[in-house]
């Protein structure tokens, strides 16, 4: 999925009105004067592989883990809520479970068949009986927490079993019922069967059963089939053979420019893109406005129309958007951060969590349900590896806990177009970025603007060798280092989204990945760090990778050279929570509440025309005097 919701201003590159907020002190269980970036305060994080969900609950209760990276079944809520040593975090998921439908396969290429299936699928069954109310019925392919979601604007919904509507649609399309079998025939008179594939664990077998029930209510021959998840993903990525597949997706941001790629007709045969093989000319006609619009109104109109087209044509059916409920212990650590993208066990919690007594150190064990699939940042599925990768790689900006931008490597940024600086070609957008000067790669090499420019160049050049990161770069015209700590990034268009095309991408070390003595552009897919010890694994985050044992654990240790490293010798202020009180969130970091979408639309709405704002955002990000020079 592509990254971030805001970006060049409309061009209001409001991007960084948020700068003032990122500098605001936060209420922390460790040091109230520290900014959100400062940390970490613990010695190590150990991700423990515990496949069974009930065993993870028992491990939490026994204190063998501090938290679970996944959500727990609501059936456990009363027990965990009654435990004074456990607090509960809950949030509407920024993602959903869904069924991907092969729009290239007859007769599933007939949109009416997919729409009939959507009407017959009983989402309320999942909400009431599986999630016990900790879920909502949802239709839009943009999740509800996303400000661009138009769920309430649809003329109809697929929430309940409405097989009567579905059967009428199929009758009108000449899907006749064979009197001998009782199943419908395709409009060309041929029999057909629909296979709903699913992983063997979790909720997916149950969602597949409901899918079969829905199809049977439409007099369609159907059955479920358990499949290996990695094989499913491969067939989706490579546009292989399948009918329907059920799985889930999470979003780590609030952007919607991914609508221009996930369902674009020209990507129906491109590896890693458009897994439903959806093709629709009307949908494609909104793509340029979504990508190159420069006002909020333009983007909203395009995103809304694209959502309506997807809602009508159903290349993917959203089947639930559940509430994430996570338990975490409160008897040893405090400072947990509520994160709209990665929830309570995300990287901000790992950055800010600390001992109750205000001292440095400690080990935080976190349960994960399966081994990471890869630590190659270009091929890994975030569901498996993101919890590790997000703690060890730098970027120019990070998504804050409320999914707004927080500077990481960036110190100052200037944004220009031709009307601001005649040296910028007409129609181009130029970002001039000064980075901090104390970032160091884990092998001791300084991180410079050369690394920043090279990272974008690498994604752009390796796209020739099918690296999907190339599609994220967009209309990149140039990326180069003007000085050792100033990078210039230029696009050959003006767009609402350019900032997010690069701001959150991981920065990689040029001396490791270069095309002469390093990994090279053509070996991006073969780089397999951690799992192949000989492969380089040089990064630069708050933690560095330490050790692992397949099927058991993955260990990260605090990086003493981290550019925002906390000072172990500084006086601390502890906010120890009372272990005898009922479950609250008093041990959590409080992040300033801000709706970036509302702020952005307000800025865009000022003035009678398209106001182009060019701003210098000065974000002071010097590492505090921590003794780590």
Coordinates of C-alpha atoms in Angstrom, one line a residue:
X1 CA 0.0 0.0 0.0
X2 CA 1.2 3.5 -0.7
X3 CA 1.9 5.9 2.0
X4 CA 0.4 8.8 3.9
X5 CA -2.7 10.9 3.5
X6 CA -1.5 14.5 3.3
X7 CA 1.5 15.9 1.3
X8 CA 2.1 18.7 -0.9
X9 CA -0.3 21.4 -0.1
X10 CA -2.9 21.9 -2.5
X11 CA -0.6 22.4 -3.3
X12 CA -0.9 23.5 0.2
X13 CA 2.0 21.6 1.6
X14 CA 0.6 22.1 5.0
X15 CA 2.8 19.2 5.7
X16 CA 4.3 20.6 8.5
X17 CA 2.1 22.8 10.4
X18 CA 2.4 19.7 12.6
X19 CA 6.0 20.7 13.4
X20 CA 4.9 22.7 16.4
X21 CA 3.1 19.8 17.8
X22 CA 6.0 17.4 17.4
X23 CA 8.0 19.6 19.6
X24 CA 5.4 19.7 22.4
X25 CA 6.4 17.9 25.6
X26 CA 4.2 14.9 26.3
X27 CA 3.0 13.3 29.5
X28 CA 5.2 10.3 29.8
X29 CA 5.7 7.7 32.4
X30 CA 9.4 8.4 32.2
X31 CA 10.6 11.9 31.5
X32 CA 7.9 14.6 31.2
X33 CA 10.3 17.0 29.4
X34 CA 11.1 14.5 26.6
X35 CA 9.7 14.9 23.1
X36 CA 7.9 12.0 21.5
X37 CA 11.0 11.1 19.5
X38 CA 13.3 10.6 22.5
X39 CA 14.0 7.1 23.7
X40 CA 14.2 4.2 24.1
X41 CA 14.4 3.6 27.8
X42 CA 14.4 -0.2 27.9
X43 CA 17.3 -2.5 27.1
X44 CA 15.6 -4.9 24.8
X45 CA 12.4 -6.1 23.1
X46 CA 11.8 -9.8 22.6
X47 CA 9.2 -10.9 20.1
X48 CA 8.1 -14.4 21.2
X49 CA 6.4 -16.6 18.7
X50 CA 3.2 -18.0 20.3
X51 CA 0.9 -19.4 17.6
X52 CA -2.1 -20.3 19.7
X53 CA -4.3 -17.4 20.7
X54 CA -5.4 -18.9 24.0
X55 CA -1.8 -19.6 24.9
X56 CA -1.0 -16.0 24.3
X57 CA -3.8 -15.0 26.8
X58 CA -2.4 -17.4 29.4
X59 CA 1.1 -16.0 28.8
X60 CA -0.2 -12.5 29.4
X61 CA -1.9 -13.5 32.6
X62 CA 1.2 -15.2 33.9
X63 CA 3.4 -12.3 33.1
X64 CA 5.5 -14.2 30.5
X65 CA 4.7 -11.5 28.0
X66 CA 4.0 -7.8 28.5
X67 CA 1.6 -7.6 25.6
X68 CA 0.3 -9.3 22.5
X69 CA 0.9 -7.8 19.1
X70 CA -2.4 -9.1 17.8
X71 CA -5.9 -8.6 19.2
X72 CA -7.6 -11.1 21.5
X73 CA -11.0 -12.7 21.2
X74 CA -13.7 -10.7 23.1
X75 CA -14.6 -13.9 25.0
X76 CA -11.5 -13.2 27.1
X77 CA -12.4 -9.6 27.9
X78 CA -14.2 -10.2 31.3
X79 CA -11.3 -12.2 32.6
X80 CA -8.6 -9.8 31.5
X81 CA -10.5 -6.7 32.6
X82 CA -10.9 -8.2 36.1
X83 CA -7.1 -8.5 36.4
X84 CA -5.6 -5.4 38.2
X85 CA -2.2 -6.1 36.5
X86 CA -3.7 -5.9 33.0
X87 CA -5.0 -2.9 31.1
X88 CA -7.1 -3.0 28.0
X89 CA -6.6 -1.0 24.8
X90 CA -9.3 -0.9 22.1
X91 CA -9.7 0.9 18.8
X92 CA -11.6 0.5 15.6
X93 CA -9.3 -1.3 13.2
X94 CA -7.7 0.8 10.5
X95 CA -8.2 -2.1 8.2
X96 CA -10.6 -5.0 7.6
X97 CA -11.2 -8.6 6.7
X98 CA -12.2 -9.1 3.1
X99 CA -12.8 -11.5 0.2
X100 CA -10.8 -10.8 -2.9
X101 CA -12.6 -11.9 -6.1
X102 CA -10.9 -12.8 -9.4
X103 CA -12.5 -10.3 -11.7
X104 CA -10.7 -11.8 -14.7
X105 CA -12.2 -15.3 -14.4
X106 CA -15.5 -16.2 -16.1
X107 CA -18.2 -15.8 -14.8
X108 CA -16.8 -13.8 -11.9
X109 CA -15.8 -11.2 -14.4
X110 CA -19.5 -10.3 -14.5
X111 CA -20.0 -7.5 -11.9
X112 CA -23.6 -8.5 -11.3
X113 CA -22.5 -11.9 -10.0
X114 CA -20.1 -10.2 -7.6
X115 CA -22.8 -7.7 -6.5
X116 CA -25.3 -10.5 -6.0
X117 CA -22.8 -12.3 -3.8
X118 CA -22.2 -9.1 -1.8
X119 CA -26.0 -8.7 -1.1
X120 CA -26.2 -12.3 0.1
X121 CA -23.2 -12.3 2.4
X122 CA -24.3 -11.9 6.0
X123 CA -21.8 -9.5 7.6
X124 CA -24.1 -9.1 10.6
X125 CA -23.6 -12.7 11.4
X126 CA -19.9 -12.0 11.9
X127 CA -20.5 -8.9 14.0
X128 CA -23.0 -10.6 16.4
X129 CA -21.9 -14.1 16.6
X130 CA -18.2 -14.2 16.0
X131 CA -17.0 -10.8 17.3
X132 CA -19.8 -10.6 19.9
X133 CA -20.4 -7.0 18.9
X134 CA -16.8 -5.9 18.7
X135 CA -17.0 -5.2 15.0
X136 CA -19.0 -3.1 12.6
X137 CA -20.5 -3.9 9.2
X138 CA -18.6 -1.9 6.6
X139 CA -18.6 -1.7 2.8
X140 CA -16.1 1.0 1.6
X141 CA -12.7 -0.2 0.7
X142 CA -11.4 2.8 2.7
X143 CA -11.6 1.9 6.4
X144 CA -13.8 3.9 8.7
X145 CA -11.0 5.6 10.7
X146 CA -9.8 7.1 7.5
X147 CA -11.1 10.6 6.9
X148 CA -11.6 10.0 3.2
X149 CA -14.1 7.2 3.9
X150 CA -17.6 7.8 2.4
X151 CA -19.4 4.9 4.0
X152 CA -22.4 7.0 4.9
X153 CA -22.8 8.3 1.4
X154 CA -23.6 5.0 -0.3
X155 CA -27.1 4.6 -1.6
X156 CA -27.3 1.0 -0.3
X157 CA -25.3 -1.4 1.9
X158 CA -24.3 -5.1 1.9
X159 CA -24.6 -5.5 5.6
X160 CA -27.3 -8.2 6.0
X161 CA -28.3 -11.3 4.1
X162 CA -30.3 -9.9 1.2
X163 CA -30.3 -13.0 -1.0
X164 CA -33.6 -12.0 -2.5
X165 CA -31.9 -9.0 -4.2
X166 CA -29.0 -11.1 -5.2
X167 CA -31.2 -13.8 -6.8
X168 CA -33.1 -11.1 -8.7
X169 CA -29.9 -9.7 -10.1
X170 CA -28.8 -13.2 -11.3
X171 CA -32.2 -13.9 -12.8
X172 CA -32.0 -10.7 -14.8
X173 CA -28.5 -11.7 -16.0
X174 CA -29.7 -15.1 -17.3
X175 CA -27.9 -17.2 -14.7
X176 CA -30.5 -19.9 -15.1
X177 CA -30.9 -22.7 -12.5
X178 CA -30.2 -26.2 -13.8
X179 CA -33.2 -28.4 -12.8
X180 CA -31.0 -31.5 -12.4
X181 CA -28.3 -30.0 -10.1
X182 CA -30.2 -27.1 -8.5
X183 CA -27.3 -24.8 -9.2
X184 CA -27.1 -21.9 -11.6
X185 CA -25.4 -22.0 -14.9
X186 CA -23.4 -19.2 -16.4
X187 CA -25.1 -17.0 -19.0
X188 CA -23.3 -19.0 -21.7
X189 CA -25.0 -22.2 -20.3
X190 CA -21.9 -23.7 -18.7
X191 CA -21.8 -25.1 -15.2
X192 CA -19.5 -23.4 -12.7
X193 CA -18.3 -23.8 -9.2
X194 CA -16.7 -21.1 -6.9
X195 CA -14.0 -22.1 -4.5
X196 CA -13.4 -19.8 -1.5
X197 CA -9.9 -20.3 -0.2
X198 CA -8.8 -19.4 3.3
X199 CA -6.0 -19.9 5.8
X200 CA -6.5 -22.7 8.2
X201 CA -6.4 -20.7 11.4
X202 CA -8.1 -17.6 12.9
X203 CA -11.4 -16.3 11.6
X204 CA -10.9 -17.0 7.9
X205 CA -12.4 -20.5 7.9
X206 CA -15.6 -19.1 9.5
X207 CA -15.8 -16.2 7.0
X208 CA -15.4 -18.7 4.1
X209 CA -18.2 -20.8 5.4
X210 CA -20.5 -17.7 5.5
X211 CA -19.4 -17.1 1.9
X212 CA -20.4 -20.6 0.9
X213 CA -23.8 -20.1 2.6
X214 CA -24.3 -16.9 0.7
X215 CA -23.5 -18.5 -2.6
X216 CA -25.8 -21.5 -1.8
X217 CA -28.6 -19.1 -1.1
X218 CA -28.1 -17.8 -4.6
X219 CA -28.2 -21.4 -6.0
X220 CA -24.5 -21.3 -6.8
X221 CA -22.3 -24.3 -6.4
X222 CA -19.5 -23.4 -4.0
X223 CA -17.1 -24.9 -1.4
X224 CA -14.3 -23.8 0.9
X225 CA -10.7 -24.9 0.6
X226 CA -7.9 -24.4 3.2
X227 CA -4.7 -23.1 1.6
X228 CA -1.2 -22.1 2.6
X229 CA -1.2 -18.3 3.1
X230 CA 2.1 -17.7 1.4
X231 CA 0.8 -19.7 -1.7
X232 CA -2.3 -17.6 -1.7
X233 CA -0.3 -14.4 -1.6
X234 CA 1.9 -15.6 -4.4
X235 CA -1.0 -16.3 -6.6
X236 CA -2.5 -13.0 -5.9
X237 CA 0.7 -11.1 -6.6
X238 CA 1.4 -13.1 -9.7
X239 CA -2.2 -13.0 -11.0
X240 CA -2.5 -16.7 -10.8
X241 CA -5.5 -18.9 -10.7
X242 CA -8.2 -18.5 -7.9
X243 CA -11.8 -17.8 -7.5
X244 CA -12.2 -16.1 -4.1
X245 CA -9.7 -15.7 -1.2
X246 CA -10.5 -14.4 2.3
X247 CA -7.9 -12.6 4.4
X248 CA -7.3 -9.2 6.0
X249 CA -5.4 -6.0 5.6
X250 CA -4.2 -3.2 7.8
X251 CA -3.4 0.4 6.8
X252 CA -0.7 2.3 8.6
X253 CA -1.7 5.7 7.4
X254 CA -4.7 7.7 6.2
X255 CA -3.9 8.3 2.6
X256 CA -6.0 7.0 -0.3
X257 CA -3.7 7.5 -3.3
X258 CA -3.4 3.7 -3.3
X259 CA -6.8 3.7 -4.9
X260 CA -5.0 4.7 -8.1
X261 CA -2.9 1.6 -8.1
X262 CA -4.7 -1.3 -6.3
X263 CA -7.6 -1.3 -8.8
X264 CA -6.1 0.4 -11.9
X265 CA -6.8 -1.5 -15.1
X266 CA -3.2 -1.2 -16.4
X267 CA -2.0 -3.0 -13.3
X268 CA -4.3 -6.0 -13.8
X269 CA -1.2 -8.0 -15.0
X270 CA 1.6 -6.3 -13.1
X271 CA 3.2 -8.4 -10.3
X272 CA 2.2 -7.3 -6.8
X273 CA -0.5 -4.9 -8.0
X274 CA -4.3 -5.1 -8.5
X275 CA -4.7 -8.6 -7.0
X276 CA -8.4 -8.7 -8.0
X277 CA -7.5 -8.1 -11.7
X278 CA -10.2 -5.4 -11.7
X279 CA -10.6 -3.3 -14.9
X280 CA -13.0 -0.5 -15.3
X281 CA -12.6 2.5 -17.7
X282 CA -14.8 4.8 -15.6
X283 CA -12.8 4.0 -12.5
X284 CA -9.6 4.7 -14.4
X285 CA -10.9 8.1 -15.6
X286 CA -10.8 9.4 -12.0
X287 CA -7.2 8.3 -11.5
X288 CA -5.4 11.5 -12.7
X289 CA -7.6 13.7 -10.6
X290 CA -6.8 11.6 -7.5
X291 CA -3.1 11.6 -8.2
X292 CA -2.6 15.1 -9.6
X293 CA -5.3 17.2 -8.0
X294 CA -4.0 20.1 -6.0
X295 CA -7.0 20.8 -3.7
X296 CA -8.8 18.9 -1.0
X297 CA -12.1 19.2 -3.0
X298 CA -10.6 17.6 -6.1
X299 CA -9.1 14.8 -4.2
X300 CA -12.2 14.1 -2.2
X301 CA -14.4 14.1 -5.3
X302 CA -12.1 11.6 -7.0
X303 CA -11.7 9.4 -4.0
X304 CA -15.5 9.4 -3.4
X305 CA -16.4 8.5 -7.0
X306 CA -13.8 5.7 -7.0
X307 CA -15.2 4.3 -3.7
X308 CA -18.7 4.3 -5.3
X309 CA -17.5 2.5 -8.4
X310 CA -15.8 -0.2 -6.2
X311 CA -18.9 -0.5 -4.1
X312 CA -21.0 -1.2 -7.1
X313 CA -18.6 -3.5 -8.9
X314 CA -17.3 -5.4 -5.8
X315 CA -13.8 -6.5 -6.8
X316 CA -13.2 -7.0 -3.1
X317 CA -15.9 -7.5 -0.5
X318 CA -15.2 -6.1 2.9
X319 CA -16.7 -8.5 5.4
X320 CA -15.8 -7.1 8.8
X321 CA -14.0 -4.2 10.4
X322 CA -13.4 -5.3 13.9
X323 CA -12.4 -3.6 17.1
X324 CA -8.8 -4.2 18.0
X325 CA -8.7 -5.2 21.7
X326 CA -5.2 -5.7 23.2
X327 CA -4.2 -6.5 26.7
X328 CA -1.0 -5.2 28.3
X329 CA 0.5 -5.5 31.7
X330 CA 0.8 -2.5 34.0
X331 CA 2.8 -4.0 36.9
X332 CA 6.3 -3.4 35.6
X333 CA 6.2 -0.7 32.8
X334 CA 4.4 2.5 32.0
X335 CA 4.4 4.9 29.1
X336 CA 2.5 2.9 26.5
X337 CA 1.4 4.9 23.5
X338 CA -2.0 4.6 21.8
X339 CA -1.2 4.3 18.1
X340 CA -4.0 4.5 15.4
X341 CA -1.8 2.6 12.9
X342 CA 0.0 0.0 15.0
X343 CA -2.0 0.1 18.2
X344 CA -0.6 -0.5 21.7
X345 CA 2.4 -2.7 20.7
X346 CA 3.7 -0.4 18.0
X347 CA 7.1 1.3 17.7
X348 CA 6.0 4.4 19.7
X349 CA 5.3 2.3 22.7
X350 CA 8.7 0.6 22.3
X351 CA 10.2 4.1 22.1
X352 CA 8.5 5.5 25.3
X353 CA 7.8 2.5 27.5
X354 CA 9.8 2.5 30.8
X355 CA 10.0 1.0 34.2
X356 CA 7.5 2.1 36.9
X357 CA 10.3 3.3 39.2
X358 CA 11.8 5.6 36.6
X359 CA 15.0 3.7 36.0
X360 CA 16.5 2.7 32.7
X361 CA 16.5 -0.8 31.4
X362 CA 14.3 -3.9 31.4
X363 CA 13.2 -6.5 28.8
X364 CA 9.8 -6.2 27.2
X365 CA 8.5 -9.6 25.8
X366 CA 5.8 -9.3 23.2
X367 CA 3.8 -12.2 21.7
X368 CA 3.6 -12.6 17.9
X369 CA 1.5 -15.3 16.3
X370 CA 4.0 -16.4 13.7
X371 CA 7.6 -16.0 12.5
X372 CA 8.3 -13.0 10.2
X373 CA 8.3 -14.0 6.6
X374 CA 11.3 -11.8 5.7
X375 CA 13.4 -8.9 6.8
X376 CA 13.8 -7.6 3.3
X377 CA 12.0 -4.3 3.5
X378 CA 11.0 -4.6 -0.2
X379 CA 9.3 -8.0 -0.1
X380 CA 8.0 -8.6 3.4
X381 CA 4.4 -8.6 4.3
X382 CA 3.8 -6.0 7.1
X383 CA 1.6 -8.4 8.9
X384 CA 4.5 -10.6 9.8
X385 CA 7.6 -8.4 10.0
X386 CA 6.6 -4.8 10.4
X387 CA 6.7 -5.0 14.2
X388 CA 10.4 -5.6 14.0
X389 CA 11.3 -3.6 10.9
X390 CA 9.5 -0.4 12.2
X391 CA 11.9 -0.4 15.2
X392 CA 15.2 -0.6 13.3
X393 CA 14.9 1.5 10.1
X394 CA 15.1 5.3 9.7
X395 CA 13.0 7.5 7.4
X396 CA 12.7 11.3 6.8
X397 CA 9.4 11.3 8.7
X398 CA 7.4 8.8 10.8
X399 CA 3.7 8.4 11.1
X400 CA 2.9 9.8 14.6
X401 CA 0.5 7.9 16.9
X402 CA -2.4 9.8 15.3
X403 CA -1.0 9.1 11.8
X404 CA 0.2 12.7 11.3
X405 CA 3.9 13.4 10.3
X406 CA 6.6 13.5 12.9
X407 CA 10.2 14.3 11.8
X408 CA 12.7 11.5 12.0
X409 CA 15.8 12.4 10.0
X410 CA 14.5 15.7 8.8
X411 CA 15.6 18.9 10.4
X412 CA 14.4 21.6 7.9
X413 CA 12.3 21.4 4.7
X414 CA 11.7 23.9 1.9
X415 CA 9.2 23.2 -0.8
X416 CA 9.3 25.1 -4.1
X417 CA 7.6 25.2 -7.5
X418 CA 8.4 27.4 -10.5
X419 CA 6.3 30.4 -9.3
X420 CA 8.3 30.4 -6.1
X421 CA 11.7 29.8 -7.6
X422 CA 12.2 30.3 -11.4
X423 CA 15.1 27.7 -11.3
X424 CA 12.4 25.0 -10.7
X425 CA 11.1 23.9 -14.0
X426 CA 7.4 24.7 -14.8
X427 CA 5.1 22.1 -13.3
X428 CA 7.8 20.6 -11.0
X429 CA 7.8 20.4 -7.2
X430 CA 11.1 20.5 -5.4
X431 CA 11.7 19.5 -1.8
X432 CA 15.0 20.7 -0.2
X433 CA 15.6 18.8 3.0
X434 CA 18.2 19.3 5.7
X435 CA 18.8 16.2 7.8
X436 CA 20.2 15.8 11.2
X437 CA 24.0 15.4 11.4
X438 CA 24.3 12.8 14.2
X439 CA 22.7 9.7 12.6
X440 CA 25.0 6.7 12.4
X441 CA 24.5 3.4 10.6
X442 CA 24.9 0.3 12.8
X443 CA 28.3 -0.4 11.2
X444 CA 29.6 3.0 12.4
X445 CA 29.2 4.8 9.1
X446 CA 27.6 8.3 9.2
X447 CA 24.2 8.6 7.6
X448 CA 24.3 11.5 5.1
X449 CA 22.2 13.1 2.4
X450 CA 23.9 10.8 -0.1
X451 CA 22.0 7.9 1.6
X452 CA 18.7 9.9 1.4
X453 CA 19.1 10.6 -2.3
X454 CA 20.4 7.1 -3.0
X455 CA 17.4 5.5 -1.3
X456 CA 14.9 7.1 -3.7
X457 CA 17.2 6.4 -6.7
X458 CA 17.5 2.8 -5.7
X459 CA 13.7 2.3 -5.6
X460 CA 13.4 4.1 -8.9
X461 CA 16.2 2.1 -10.6
X462 CA 15.3 -1.3 -9.2
X463 CA 11.8 -0.9 -10.4
X464 CA 13.3 -2.0 -13.8
X465 CA 13.8 -5.3 -12.0
X466 CA 10.2 -5.4 -10.6
X467 CA 10.9 -3.8 -7.2
X468 CA 7.4 -2.7 -6.1
X469 CA 9.0 0.2 -4.2
X470 CA 9.4 1.9 -7.6
X471 CA 5.7 2.5 -7.9
X472 CA 5.7 4.4 -4.6
X473 CA 8.1 7.0 -5.9
X474 CA 5.7 8.4 -8.4
X475 CA 6.9 11.1 -10.8
X476 CA 10.4 11.4 -9.5
X477 CA 12.5 13.7 -11.6
X478 CA 15.7 13.9 -9.5
X479 CA 17.2 13.0 -6.2
X480 CA 20.6 14.2 -5.2
X481 CA 22.7 15.4 -2.3
X482 CA 23.5 19.1 -2.5
X483 CA 25.7 18.9 0.5
X484 CA 26.6 16.2 3.0
X485 CA 23.4 16.9 5.0
X486 CA 21.1 18.5 2.4
X487 CA 19.1 16.4 -0.1
X488 CA 17.1 17.7 -3.0
X489 CA 14.1 15.6 -4.2
X490 CA 12.2 16.8 -7.3
X491 CA 9.1 15.6 -9.0
X492 CA 8.1 16.5 -12.5
X493 CA 4.5 17.2 -11.5
X494 CA 2.5 19.1 -8.8
X495 CA 0.4 16.8 -6.7
X496 CA -1.4 16.6 -3.4
X497 CA 0.5 13.4 -2.6
X498 CA 4.2 14.0 -3.4
X499 CA 5.3 14.4 0.2
X500 CA 4.0 10.9 1.0
X501 CA 5.7 9.5 -2.1
X502 CA 9.0 9.6 -0.2
X503 CA 8.7 11.0 3.3
X504 CA 8.0 7.7 5.0
X505 CA 10.1 5.4 2.9
X506 CA 12.9 3.7 4.7
X507 CA 16.4 5.2 4.1
X508 CA 19.0 2.6 3.2
X509 CA 22.8 2.8 3.4
X510 CA 24.3 3.7 0.0
X511 CA 27.6 1.9 0.9
X512 CA 25.6 -1.4 1.3
X513 CA 23.2 -1.2 -1.6
X514 CA 25.1 0.6 -4.3
X515 CA 25.2 -0.9 -7.8
X516 CA 29.0 -1.3 -8.0
X517 CA 30.2 -3.0 -4.8
X518 CA 26.9 -3.5 -3.0
X519 CA 23.7 -5.4 -3.3
X520 CA 22.9 -3.6 -6.5
X521 CA 19.6 -2.7 -8.2
X522 CA 19.0 -6.2 -9.6
X523 CA 19.5 -8.1 -6.4
X524 CA 16.8 -6.3 -4.3
X525 CA 14.7 -9.4 -4.1
X526 CA 17.5 -11.8 -3.2
X527 CA 18.7 -9.7 -0.2
X528 CA 17.7 -11.8 2.8
X529 CA 19.0 -10.3 6.0
X530 CA 18.8 -12.1 9.4
X531 CA 17.7 -15.4 7.9
X532 CA 20.9 -15.5 5.8
X533 CA 23.6 -14.4 8.2
X534 CA 26.0 -13.5 5.4
X535 CA 23.7 -10.9 4.1
X536 CA 24.3 -7.3 5.4
X537 CA 21.8 -6.0 7.9
X538 CA 22.9 -2.4 8.5
X539 CA 20.2 0.0 9.7
X540 CA 19.8 3.0 12.0
X541 CA 16.8 3.0 14.4
X542 CA 16.1 3.2 18.1
X543 CA 16.9 -0.6 18.3
X544 CA 19.2 -2.9 16.5
X545 CA 18.6 -6.6 15.7
X546 CA 20.4 -8.9 18.1
X547 CA 19.4 -12.5 17.9
X548 CA 16.7 -14.9 16.9
X549 CA 15.7 -18.6 17.0
X550 CA 13.2 -19.7 14.3
X551 CA 9.8 -20.4 15.8
X552 CA 10.9 -19.1 19.2
X553 CA 11.9 -15.4 19.4
X554 CA 13.4 -12.3 17.7
X555 CA 15.4 -10.0 19.9
X556 CA 16.1 -6.3 19.5
X557 CA 18.4 -4.3 21.8
X558 CA 18.6 -0.6 22.4
X559 CA 20.8 1.3 20.0
X560 CA 23.1 3.5 22.0
X561 CA 24.0 5.5 18.9
X562 CA 20.3 6.4 18.1
X563 CA 20.1 10.0 17.1
X564 CA 17.3 10.7 19.6
X565 CA 18.8 8.4 22.3
X566 CA 17.6 9.1 25.8
X567 CA 20.2 9.9 28.5
X568 CA 20.4 7.1 31.1
X569 CA 22.0 9.5 33.6
X570 CA 19.4 12.2 33.4
X571 CA 17.1 12.8 36.4
X572 CA 13.7 11.1 35.8
X573 CA 10.1 11.7 36.7
X574 CA 8.2 8.6 37.3
X575 CA 4.4 8.3 37.1
X576 CA 3.8 5.0 38.7
X577 CA 0.3 3.8 38.2
X578 CA -1.5 2.3 41.2
X579 CA -1.7 -1.5 40.6
X580 CA -4.7 -1.8 42.8
X581 CA -6.9 0.5 40.7
X582 CA -9.3 -0.8 38.1
X583 CA -8.2 -0.9 34.5
X584 CA -7.5 2.5 33.1
X585 CA -5.1 4.1 30.6
X586 CA -3.3 6.2 33.1
X587 CA 0.0 4.6 32.2
X588 CA -0.2 5.6 28.6
X589 CA 1.5 8.4 26.8
X590 CA -1.0 11.1 26.0
X591 CA -0.6 12.4 22.4
X592 CA -2.1 15.8 21.5
X593 CA -5.4 15.2 19.8
X594 CA -5.6 16.5 16.3
X595 CA -7.6 15.7 13.2
X596 CA -5.1 16.2 10.4
X597 CA -7.8 15.9 7.8
X598 CA -9.9 18.6 9.4
X599 CA -6.8 20.9 9.8
X600 CA -5.7 20.3 6.2
X601 CA -9.2 20.9 4.8
X602 CA -9.4 24.1 6.8
X603 CA -6.1 25.3 5.4
X604 CA -7.2 24.4 1.9
X605 CA -10.5 26.1 2.3
X606 CA -9.1 29.6 3.1
X607 CA -9.0 31.9 0.2
X608 CA -11.1 32.1 -3.0
X609 CA -8.8 30.1 -5.2
X610 CA -6.1 27.5 -5.1
X611 CA -3.7 28.9 -2.6
X612 CA -0.2 27.6 -3.0
X613 CA 1.7 27.7 0.2
X614 CA 5.4 27.3 0.2
X615 CA 6.8 27.1 3.6
X616 CA 10.1 26.5 5.4
X617 CA 9.5 24.1 8.2
X618 CA 12.1 24.4 10.8
X619 CA 11.9 21.4 13.0
X620 CA 14.7 21.3 15.6
X621 CA 15.6 17.7 16.1
X622 CA 19.0 17.8 17.7
X623 CA 19.7 14.9 19.9
X624 CA 19.6 15.9 23.6
X625 CA 22.8 15.9 25.6
X626 CA 22.7 12.3 26.4
X627 CA 26.4 11.5 26.4
X628 CA 26.0 9.4 23.2
X629 CA 28.2 11.5 20.9

